[in-house]
mmCIF file of C-alpha atoms in Angstrom:
data_model
loop_
_atom_site.group_PDB
_atom_site.id
_atom_site.type_symbol
_atom_site.label_atom_id
_atom_site.label_comp_id
_atom_site.label_asym_id
_atom_site.label_seq_id
_atom_site.Cartn_x
_atom_site.Cartn_y
_atom_site.Cartn_z
ATOM 1 C CA UNK A 17 -11.034 136.243 167.922
ATOM 2 C CA UNK A 18 -8.771 133.273 167.001
ATOM 3 C CA UNK A 19 -5.159 133.019 168.239
ATOM 4 C CA UNK A 20 -2.629 131.165 166.352
ATOM 5 C CA UNK A 21 0.430 129.660 168.151
ATOM 6 C CA UNK A 22 3.621 127.870 167.484
ATOM 7 C CA UNK A 23 6.437 126.649 169.584
ATOM 8 C CA UNK A 24 8.175 124.024 171.648
ATOM 9 C CA UNK A 25 9.074 123.089 174.920
ATOM 10 C CA UNK A 26 12.747 122.402 175.830
ATOM 11 C CA UNK A 27 14.618 121.474 178.950
ATOM 12 C CA UNK A 28 18.313 121.793 179.480
ATOM 13 C CA UNK A 29 20.402 119.990 182.622
ATOM 14 C CA UNK A 30 23.324 122.093 183.729
ATOM 15 C CA UNK A 31 26.113 119.736 184.421
ATOM 16 C CA UNK A 32 27.838 121.668 187.439
ATOM 17 C CA UNK A 33 29.463 118.349 188.809
ATOM 18 C CA UNK A 34 30.612 116.570 185.608
ATOM 19 C CA UNK A 35 27.852 113.506 185.954
ATOM 20 C CA UNK A 36 27.088 113.895 182.321
ATOM 21 C CA UNK A 37 30.440 114.411 181.034
ATOM 22 C CA UNK A 38 31.640 111.326 182.763
ATOM 23 C CA UNK A 39 28.500 109.586 181.383
ATOM 24 C CA UNK A 40 29.606 110.657 177.930
ATOM 25 C CA UNK A 41 33.250 109.595 178.609
ATOM 26 C CA UNK A 42 32.118 106.140 179.854
ATOM 27 C CA UNK A 43 29.934 105.633 176.690
ATOM 28 C CA UNK A 44 32.663 106.702 174.199
ATOM 29 C CA UNK A 45 35.243 104.400 175.927
ATOM 30 C CA UNK A 46 32.852 101.377 175.834
ATOM 31 C CA UNK A 47 32.274 102.099 172.155
ATOM 32 C CA UNK A 48 36.159 102.374 171.319
ATOM 33 C CA UNK A 49 36.302 98.974 173.346
ATOM 34 C CA UNK A 50 33.773 97.346 170.963
ATOM 35 C CA UNK A 51 35.833 98.905 167.745
ATOM 36 C CA UNK A 52 39.038 97.019 169.547
ATOM 37 C CA UNK A 53 36.876 93.802 169.764
ATOM 38 C CA UNK A 54 36.125 93.939 166.007
ATOM 39 C CA UNK A 55 39.777 94.654 165.312
ATOM 40 C CA UNK A 56 40.803 91.574 167.332
ATOM 41 C CA UNK A 57 38.246 89.480 165.612
ATOM 42 C CA UNK A 58 39.680 90.533 162.182
ATOM 43 C CA UNK A 59 43.294 89.684 163.375
ATOM 44 C CA UNK A 60 42.214 86.412 164.465
ATOM 45 C CA UNK A 61 40.466 85.647 161.304
ATOM 46 C CA UNK A 62 43.236 86.718 159.164
ATOM 47 C CA UNK A 63 45.582 84.499 160.925
ATOM 48 C CA UNK A 64 43.475 81.378 160.768
ATOM 49 C CA UNK A 65 43.029 82.090 157.027
ATOM 50 C CA UNK A 66 46.605 82.315 156.829
ATOM 51 C CA UNK A 67 47.458 79.179 158.703
ATOM 52 C CA UNK A 68 44.606 77.210 156.761
ATOM 53 C CA UNK A 69 46.295 78.234 153.491
ATOM 54 C CA UNK A 70 49.679 77.150 154.649
ATOM 55 C CA UNK A 71 48.253 73.891 155.678
ATOM 56 C CA UNK A 72 46.477 73.463 152.298
ATOM 57 C CA UNK A 73 49.940 74.150 150.365
ATOM 58 C CA UNK A 74 51.633 71.999 152.679
ATOM 59 C CA UNK A 75 49.482 69.191 152.060
ATOM 60 C CA UNK A 76 49.409 69.470 148.377
ATOM 61 C CA UNK A 77 53.335 69.459 148.269
ATOM 62 C CA UNK A 78 53.651 66.604 150.625
ATOM 63 C CA UNK A 79 51.036 64.773 148.816
ATOM 64 C CA UNK A 80 52.802 65.060 145.505
ATOM 65 C CA UNK A 81 56.074 63.877 147.051
ATOM 66 C CA UNK A 82 54.468 61.028 148.715
ATOM 67 C CA UNK A 83 53.039 59.876 145.356
ATOM 68 C CA UNK A 84 56.446 60.091 143.753
ATOM 69 C CA UNK A 85 58.044 58.333 146.682
ATOM 70 C CA UNK A 86 55.126 55.463 146.080
ATOM 71 C CA UNK A 87 56.252 55.119 142.482
ATOM 72 C CA UNK A 88 59.856 54.656 143.040
ATOM 73 C CA UNK A 89 59.191 52.346 146.061
ATOM 74 C CA UNK A 90 57.001 50.351 143.737
ATOM 75 C CA UNK A 91 59.727 50.137 141.093
ATOM 76 C CA UNK A 92 62.110 48.996 143.862
ATOM 77 C CA UNK A 93 59.541 46.053 144.728
ATOM 78 C CA UNK A 94 59.052 45.151 141.052
ATOM 79 C CA UNK A 95 62.862 44.806 140.652
ATOM 80 C CA UNK A 96 63.387 42.887 144.036
ATOM 81 C CA UNK A 97 60.417 40.325 142.800
ATOM 82 C CA UNK A 98 62.224 39.763 139.548
ATOM 83 C CA UNK A 99 65.634 39.211 141.534
ATOM 84 C CA UNK A 100 63.807 36.530 143.588
ATOM 85 C CA UNK A 101 62.540 34.954 140.693
ATOM 86 C CA UNK A 102 66.029 34.691 139.563
ATOM 87 C CA UNK A 103 67.192 33.433 142.866
ATOM 88 C CA UNK A 104 69.156 36.677 143.769
ATOM 89 C CA UNK A 105 66.970 38.108 146.472
ATOM 90 C CA UNK A 106 65.159 36.631 149.432
ATOM 91 C CA UNK A 107 61.445 36.700 150.388
ATOM 92 C CA UNK A 108 62.069 38.794 153.503
ATOM 93 C CA UNK A 109 63.280 41.650 150.814
ATOM 94 C CA UNK A 110 60.112 41.453 148.856
ATOM 95 C CA UNK A 111 58.077 41.517 152.219
ATOM 96 C CA UNK A 112 60.103 44.332 153.397
ATOM 97 C CA UNK A 113 59.684 46.670 150.398
ATOM 98 C CA UNK A 114 55.814 45.415 150.215
ATOM 99 C CA UNK A 115 55.411 46.823 153.760
ATOM 100 C CA UNK A 116 57.341 50.042 152.658
ATOM 101 C CA UNK A 117 55.109 50.347 149.595
ATOM 102 C CA UNK A 118 51.718 49.930 151.490
ATOM 103 C CA UNK A 119 52.903 52.325 154.359
ATOM 104 C CA UNK A 120 53.592 55.109 151.829
ATOM 105 C CA UNK A 121 50.334 54.595 149.945
ATOM 106 C CA UNK A 122 48.487 54.520 153.271
ATOM 107 C CA UNK A 123 49.640 58.258 153.819
ATOM 108 C CA UNK A 124 47.907 59.415 150.712
ATOM 109 C CA UNK A 125 44.455 58.994 151.599
ATOM 110 C CA UNK A 126 44.759 60.976 154.913
ATOM 111 C CA UNK A 127 46.513 63.865 152.934
ATOM 112 C CA UNK A 128 43.841 63.856 150.563
ATOM 113 C CA UNK A 129 41.344 64.116 153.005
ATOM 114 C CA UNK A 130 43.003 66.848 154.815
ATOM 115 C CA UNK A 131 43.342 68.902 151.617
ATOM 116 C CA UNK A 132 39.446 68.589 150.894
ATOM 117 C CA UNK A 133 39.049 69.891 154.644
ATOM 118 C CA UNK A 134 41.361 72.695 154.190
ATOM 119 C CA UNK A 135 39.630 73.747 151.025
ATOM 120 C CA UNK A 136 36.325 73.791 152.751
ATOM 121 C CA UNK A 137 37.782 75.528 155.657
ATOM 122 C CA UNK A 138 39.124 78.469 153.529
ATOM 123 C CA UNK A 139 35.694 78.716 151.672
ATOM 124 C CA UNK A 140 33.942 79.098 154.936
ATOM 125 C CA UNK A 141 36.560 81.498 156.544
ATOM 126 C CA UNK A 142 36.223 83.725 153.408
ATOM 127 C CA UNK A 143 32.548 83.860 153.521
ATOM 128 C CA UNK A 144 31.857 81.168 150.779
ATOM 129 C CA UNK A 145 30.122 77.954 150.487
ATOM 130 C CA UNK A 146 32.222 74.868 150.975
ATOM 131 C CA UNK A 147 33.629 73.904 147.670
ATOM 132 C CA UNK A 148 33.641 77.281 146.153
ATOM 133 C CA UNK A 149 37.413 77.615 146.097
ATOM 134 C CA UNK A 150 38.144 73.924 145.031
ATOM 135 C CA UNK A 151 38.650 74.888 141.270
ATOM 136 C CA UNK A 152 40.794 77.942 142.030
ATOM 137 C CA UNK A 153 43.059 76.423 144.670
ATOM 138 C CA UNK A 154 43.100 72.860 143.650
ATOM 139 C CA UNK A 155 46.402 72.970 141.806
ATOM 140 C CA UNK A 156 49.470 72.590 143.837
ATOM 141 C CA UNK A 157 51.638 75.754 144.630
ATOM 142 C CA UNK A 158 54.716 76.313 146.606
ATOM 143 C CA UNK A 159 54.435 77.512 150.209
ATOM 144 C CA UNK A 160 54.528 81.271 150.496
ATOM 145 C CA UNK A 161 58.072 82.418 151.040
ATOM 146 C CA UNK A 162 59.273 83.669 154.462
ATOM 147 C CA UNK A 163 60.405 87.232 155.116
ATOM 148 C CA UNK A 164 64.207 87.877 155.464
ATOM 149 C CA UNK A 165 63.707 89.499 158.803
ATOM 150 C CA UNK A 166 60.892 89.817 161.466
ATOM 151 C CA UNK A 167 60.373 93.131 162.939
ATOM 152 C CA UNK A 168 59.640 92.819 166.683
ATOM 153 C CA UNK A 169 59.917 96.162 168.196
ATOM 154 C CA UNK A 170 59.669 97.044 171.757
ATOM 155 C CA UNK A 171 57.159 95.627 174.254
ATOM 156 C CA UNK A 172 55.414 99.142 174.895
ATOM 157 C CA UNK A 173 54.821 99.326 171.150
ATOM 158 C CA UNK A 174 53.283 95.805 171.242
ATOM 159 C CA UNK A 175 50.910 96.603 173.814
ATOM 160 C CA UNK A 176 49.621 99.601 172.066
ATOM 161 C CA UNK A 177 49.171 97.623 168.752
ATOM 162 C CA UNK A 178 47.279 94.559 170.249
ATOM 163 C CA UNK A 179 43.625 95.102 169.929
ATOM 164 C CA UNK A 180 42.363 92.820 173.041
ATOM 165 C CA UNK A 181 44.762 94.984 175.099
ATOM 166 C CA UNK A 182 43.149 98.226 173.728
ATOM 167 C CA UNK A 183 39.680 96.867 174.331
ATOM 168 C CA UNK A 184 40.598 95.849 178.122
ATOM 169 C CA UNK A 185 42.066 99.471 178.615
ATOM 170 C CA UNK A 186 38.959 101.276 177.027
ATOM 171 C CA UNK A 187 36.625 99.203 179.362
ATOM 172 C CA UNK A 188 38.686 100.188 182.176
ATOM 173 C CA UNK A 189 38.534 103.743 181.434
ATOM 174 C CA UNK A 190 34.782 103.285 180.986
ATOM 175 C CA UNK A 191 34.521 101.771 184.489
ATOM 176 C CA UNK A 192 36.580 104.665 185.826
ATOM 177 C CA UNK A 193 34.161 107.201 184.378
ATOM 178 C CA UNK A 194 31.169 105.426 185.710
ATOM 179 C CA UNK A 195 32.635 106.149 189.274
ATOM 180 C CA UNK A 196 32.465 109.721 188.409
ATOM 181 C CA UNK A 197 29.112 109.448 187.044
ATOM 182 C CA UNK A 198 27.525 108.168 190.228
ATOM 183 C CA UNK A 199 29.670 110.345 192.468
ATOM 184 C CA UNK A 200 27.905 113.235 190.941
ATOM 185 C CA UNK A 201 24.738 111.777 192.248
ATOM 186 C CA UNK A 202 25.776 113.164 195.692
ATOM 187 C CA UNK A 203 25.302 116.773 194.487
ATOM 188 C CA UNK A 204 22.091 118.653 193.482
ATOM 189 C CA UNK A 205 21.083 118.732 189.694
ATOM 190 C CA UNK A 206 19.630 121.966 188.378
ATOM 191 C CA UNK A 207 17.541 121.828 185.173
ATOM 192 C CA UNK A 208 16.156 124.604 183.049
ATOM 193 C CA UNK A 209 12.793 124.261 181.440
ATOM 194 C CA UNK A 210 11.769 126.659 178.653
ATOM 195 C CA UNK A 211 8.676 127.332 176.410
ATOM 196 C CA UNK A 212 9.453 129.266 173.273
ATOM 197 C CA UNK A 213 7.246 130.155 170.672
ATOM 198 C CA UNK A 214 5.063 132.701 168.560
ATOM 199 C CA UNK A 215 1.700 133.839 168.944
ATOM 200 C CA UNK A 216 -0.642 136.045 166.657
ATOM 201 C CA UNK A 217 -4.217 136.439 165.649
ATOM 202 C CA UNK A 218 -3.518 136.541 162.026
ATOM 203 C CA UNK A 219 -1.401 133.381 160.938
ATOM 204 C CA UNK A 220 0.303 135.516 158.265
ATOM 205 C CA UNK A 221 1.895 137.642 160.901
ATOM 206 C CA UNK A 222 2.796 134.724 163.083
ATOM 207 C CA UNK A 223 6.554 134.352 162.376
ATOM 208 C CA UNK A 224 7.530 137.894 163.558
ATOM 209 C CA UNK A 225 9.982 139.230 165.970
ATOM 210 C CA UNK A 226 7.328 141.187 167.846
ATOM 211 C CA UNK A 227 5.193 138.143 168.236
ATOM 212 C CA UNK A 228 8.084 136.039 169.809
ATOM 213 C CA UNK A 229 7.884 134.941 173.455
ATOM 214 C CA UNK A 230 9.843 132.775 175.851
ATOM 215 C CA UNK A 231 9.941 131.800 179.303
ATOM 216 C CA UNK A 232 12.462 129.902 181.411
ATOM 217 C CA UNK A 233 12.310 128.284 184.965
ATOM 218 C CA UNK A 234 14.908 126.531 186.885
ATOM 219 C CA UNK A 235 14.150 123.145 188.702
ATOM 220 C CA UNK A 236 16.405 121.795 191.539
ATOM 221 C CA UNK A 237 16.496 118.312 192.285
ATOM 222 C CA UNK A 238 18.748 116.840 195.091
ATOM 223 C CA UNK A 239 18.242 113.327 196.739
ATOM 224 C CA UNK A 240 19.534 114.544 200.068
ATOM 225 C CA UNK A 241 18.055 111.764 201.898
ATOM 226 C CA UNK A 242 19.291 108.825 199.440
ATOM 227 C CA UNK A 243 22.780 108.981 199.912
ATOM 228 C CA UNK A 244 22.921 105.471 201.006
ATOM 229 C CA UNK A 245 21.794 104.249 197.721
ATOM 230 C CA UNK A 246 24.202 106.562 195.903
ATOM 231 C CA UNK A 247 27.014 105.432 198.097
ATOM 232 C CA UNK A 248 26.076 101.941 197.101
ATOM 233 C CA UNK A 249 26.118 102.764 193.476
ATOM 234 C CA UNK A 250 29.612 104.364 193.869
ATOM 235 C CA UNK A 251 31.012 101.058 195.621
ATOM 236 C CA UNK A 252 29.522 99.134 192.966
ATOM 237 C CA UNK A 253 31.011 101.024 190.480
ATOM 238 C CA UNK A 254 34.468 100.807 191.992
ATOM 239 C CA UNK A 255 34.088 97.301 192.131
ATOM 240 C CA UNK A 256 33.381 97.111 188.493
ATOM 241 C CA UNK A 257 36.469 99.290 187.934
ATOM 242 C CA UNK A 258 38.576 96.890 190.140
ATOM 243 C CA UNK A 259 37.159 93.938 187.867
ATOM 244 C CA UNK A 260 38.162 95.828 184.588
ATOM 245 C CA UNK A 261 41.756 96.653 185.998
ATOM 246 C CA UNK A 262 42.234 92.848 186.805
ATOM 247 C CA UNK A 263 41.120 92.043 183.520
ATOM 248 C CA UNK A 264 43.459 94.582 181.810
ATOM 249 C CA UNK A 265 46.267 93.260 183.800
ATOM 250 C CA UNK A 266 45.562 89.828 182.799
ATOM 251 C CA UNK A 267 45.362 90.801 179.112
ATOM 252 C CA UNK A 268 48.704 92.491 179.316
ATOM 253 C CA UNK A 269 50.400 89.419 181.173
ATOM 254 C CA UNK A 270 48.642 87.147 178.702
ATOM 255 C CA UNK A 271 49.867 89.188 175.749
ATOM 256 C CA UNK A 272 53.579 89.083 176.913
ATOM 257 C CA UNK A 273 53.428 85.431 177.520
ATOM 258 C CA UNK A 274 51.740 84.902 174.184
ATOM 259 C CA UNK A 275 54.592 86.956 172.510
ATOM 260 C CA UNK A 276 57.183 85.362 174.356
ATOM 261 C CA UNK A 277 56.030 81.824 173.854
ATOM 262 C CA UNK A 278 55.370 82.554 170.168
ATOM 263 C CA UNK A 279 58.950 84.108 169.787
ATOM 264 C CA UNK A 280 60.293 80.943 171.071
ATOM 265 C CA UNK A 281 58.483 78.661 169.143
ATOM 266 C CA UNK A 282 59.248 80.492 165.868
ATOM 267 C CA UNK A 283 63.077 80.558 166.967
ATOM 268 C CA UNK A 284 63.328 76.963 167.753
ATOM 269 C CA UNK A 285 61.438 75.996 164.501
ATOM 270 C CA UNK A 286 63.887 77.892 162.513
ATOM 271 C CA UNK A 287 66.809 75.750 164.038
ATOM 272 C CA UNK A 288 64.810 72.713 163.218
ATOM 273 C CA UNK A 289 64.263 73.671 159.636
ATOM 274 C CA UNK A 290 68.094 74.532 159.376
ATOM 275 C CA UNK A 291 68.742 70.943 160.405
ATOM 276 C CA UNK A 292 66.001 69.496 158.036
ATOM 277 C CA UNK A 293 67.489 71.501 155.156
ATOM 278 C CA UNK A 294 70.953 70.011 156.068
ATOM 279 C CA UNK A 295 69.484 66.640 155.972
ATOM 280 C CA UNK A 296 68.030 67.257 152.464
ATOM 281 C CA UNK A 297 71.133 68.404 150.983
ATOM 282 C CA UNK A 298 72.971 65.444 152.221
ATOM 283 C CA UNK A 299 70.185 63.274 150.896
ATOM 284 C CA UNK A 300 70.341 64.969 147.403
ATOM 285 C CA UNK A 301 74.108 64.682 147.367
ATOM 286 C CA UNK A 302 73.874 61.049 148.140
ATOM 287 C CA UNK A 303 71.285 60.395 145.238
ATOM 288 C CA UNK A 304 73.432 62.349 142.865
ATOM 289 C CA UNK A 305 76.667 60.372 143.927
ATOM 290 C CA UNK A 306 74.562 56.890 143.548
ATOM 291 C CA UNK A 307 73.279 58.179 140.192
ATOM 292 C CA UNK A 308 76.916 58.697 139.054
ATOM 293 C CA UNK A 309 77.704 55.155 140.337
ATOM 294 C CA UNK A 310 74.785 53.674 138.624
ATOM 295 C CA UNK A 311 75.747 55.277 135.407
ATOM 296 C CA UNK A 312 79.277 54.141 135.738
ATOM 297 C CA UNK A 313 77.949 50.645 136.209
ATOM 298 C CA UNK A 314 78.846 49.913 139.738
ATOM 299 C CA UNK A 315 75.777 50.382 141.642
ATOM 300 C CA UNK A 316 72.386 48.633 141.200
ATOM 301 C CA UNK A 317 69.227 50.288 140.141
ATOM 302 C CA UNK A 318 67.761 49.368 143.306
ATOM 303 C CA UNK A 319 70.469 51.123 145.317
ATOM 304 C CA UNK A 320 69.739 54.299 143.058
ATOM 305 C CA UNK A 321 65.997 54.085 143.830
ATOM 306 C CA UNK A 322 66.831 53.731 147.556
ATOM 307 C CA UNK A 323 68.694 56.858 147.617
ATOM 308 C CA UNK A 324 66.055 58.714 145.717
ATOM 309 C CA UNK A 325 63.515 57.387 148.066
ATOM 310 C CA UNK A 326 65.323 58.870 150.826
ATOM 311 C CA UNK A 327 65.787 62.128 149.214
ATOM 312 C CA UNK A 328 61.985 62.448 148.704
ATOM 313 C CA UNK A 329 61.349 61.654 152.444
ATOM 314 C CA UNK A 330 63.810 64.497 153.338
ATOM 315 C CA UNK A 331 62.068 66.812 151.073
ATOM 316 C CA UNK A 332 58.777 65.896 152.482
ATOM 317 C CA UNK A 333 60.250 66.802 156.079
ATOM 318 C CA UNK A 334 61.527 70.085 154.700
ATOM 319 C CA UNK A 335 58.300 71.159 153.387
ATOM 320 C CA UNK A 336 56.564 70.102 156.542
ATOM 321 C CA UNK A 337 58.896 71.838 158.597
ATOM 322 C CA UNK A 338 58.711 75.142 156.601
ATOM 323 C CA UNK A 339 54.914 74.941 156.849
ATOM 324 C CA UNK A 340 55.106 74.824 160.403
ATOM 325 C CA UNK A 341 57.584 77.731 160.643
ATOM 326 C CA UNK A 342 55.372 79.577 158.548
ATOM 327 C CA UNK A 343 52.507 79.017 160.695
ATOM 328 C CA UNK A 344 54.698 80.085 163.836
ATOM 329 C CA UNK A 345 55.460 83.225 162.124
ATOM 330 C CA UNK A 346 51.734 83.976 161.516
ATOM 331 C CA UNK A 347 51.189 83.412 165.271
ATOM 332 C CA UNK A 348 54.271 85.543 166.058
ATOM 333 C CA UNK A 349 52.734 88.426 163.910
ATOM 334 C CA UNK A 350 49.368 87.892 165.607
ATOM 335 C CA UNK A 351 50.804 87.773 169.165
ATOM 336 C CA UNK A 352 53.037 91.059 168.385
ATOM 337 C CA UNK A 353 49.805 92.833 166.758
ATOM 338 C CA UNK A 354 51.892 93.503 163.638
ATOM 339 C CA UNK A 355 49.873 93.646 160.470
ATOM 340 C CA UNK A 356 47.038 96.291 161.614
ATOM 341 C CA UNK A 357 47.062 100.032 162.972
ATOM 342 C CA UNK A 358 45.013 100.991 165.835
ATOM 343 C CA UNK A 359 42.720 103.692 165.321
ATOM 344 C CA UNK A 360 44.287 107.200 165.956
ATOM 345 C CA UNK A 361 42.231 108.937 168.731
#
């Protein structure tokens, strides 16, 4: 007589004192912390890409202005050399302008090198090989426009948005849940073992209700003589919780300092750009007046070229100041956690 059987063994642990639930909470909180770490990396990468792009456009614009300034200074030098040949200019004037021309030209090479470095850096930051974006971004473009207003919000909203704070908070929650997981080891664990299956002499009648059988048995496990080790595990978990709490406090305080510093830098740079714009306006107005005087024949070409050189210099300062303001804006956005949404739990 042959007997055919089919079945499986199973075991269930009854979570009477919440140890398993706390372990699940710890694992879930740790997984959420890892997600927040990923968001923090993405925010940092986006900020770095934005700042590198701003650097590139700043370098391109200032390089173009420096070239135009060098051309004007070269014209001034040529005219001064001609005047010296006619005896109406001194050697010191020629040497002074020669020095100015060479100083301006000396700024072109570093700017060009910085542009190449920014192009390669942008390519790498976007996951491409160095040089992959040269053709696409080689042409000069103006700096991105500044927004009219900067939403700041309240500090509590900032703390909820920043992914680094969320990661620290989730790790604190995980450490706290691990304490409960170890505390549950003080109490007994009840496990149910079971055997479920079918048996029949005819394989065609195997899967029938009448041939179904099952058996269960409880199993009690309690380390009643190992409380010292369990207590040590609880104390270790509490120490980890205290460390996680300290890291969370550090993350919050660091975020508040970062936001306050970024806001201060942004505000002061806005004031600096306003001052630079006033200087540029004055230089542009001076160049326009000198152009009128030159047209009327009461000013020399050298005087006109000199005011134009000052105008280009003021424009360069404005571009550099606006680029720094944009980078401060990016830093402010990053410090406030603006630009991304925390996952909804």
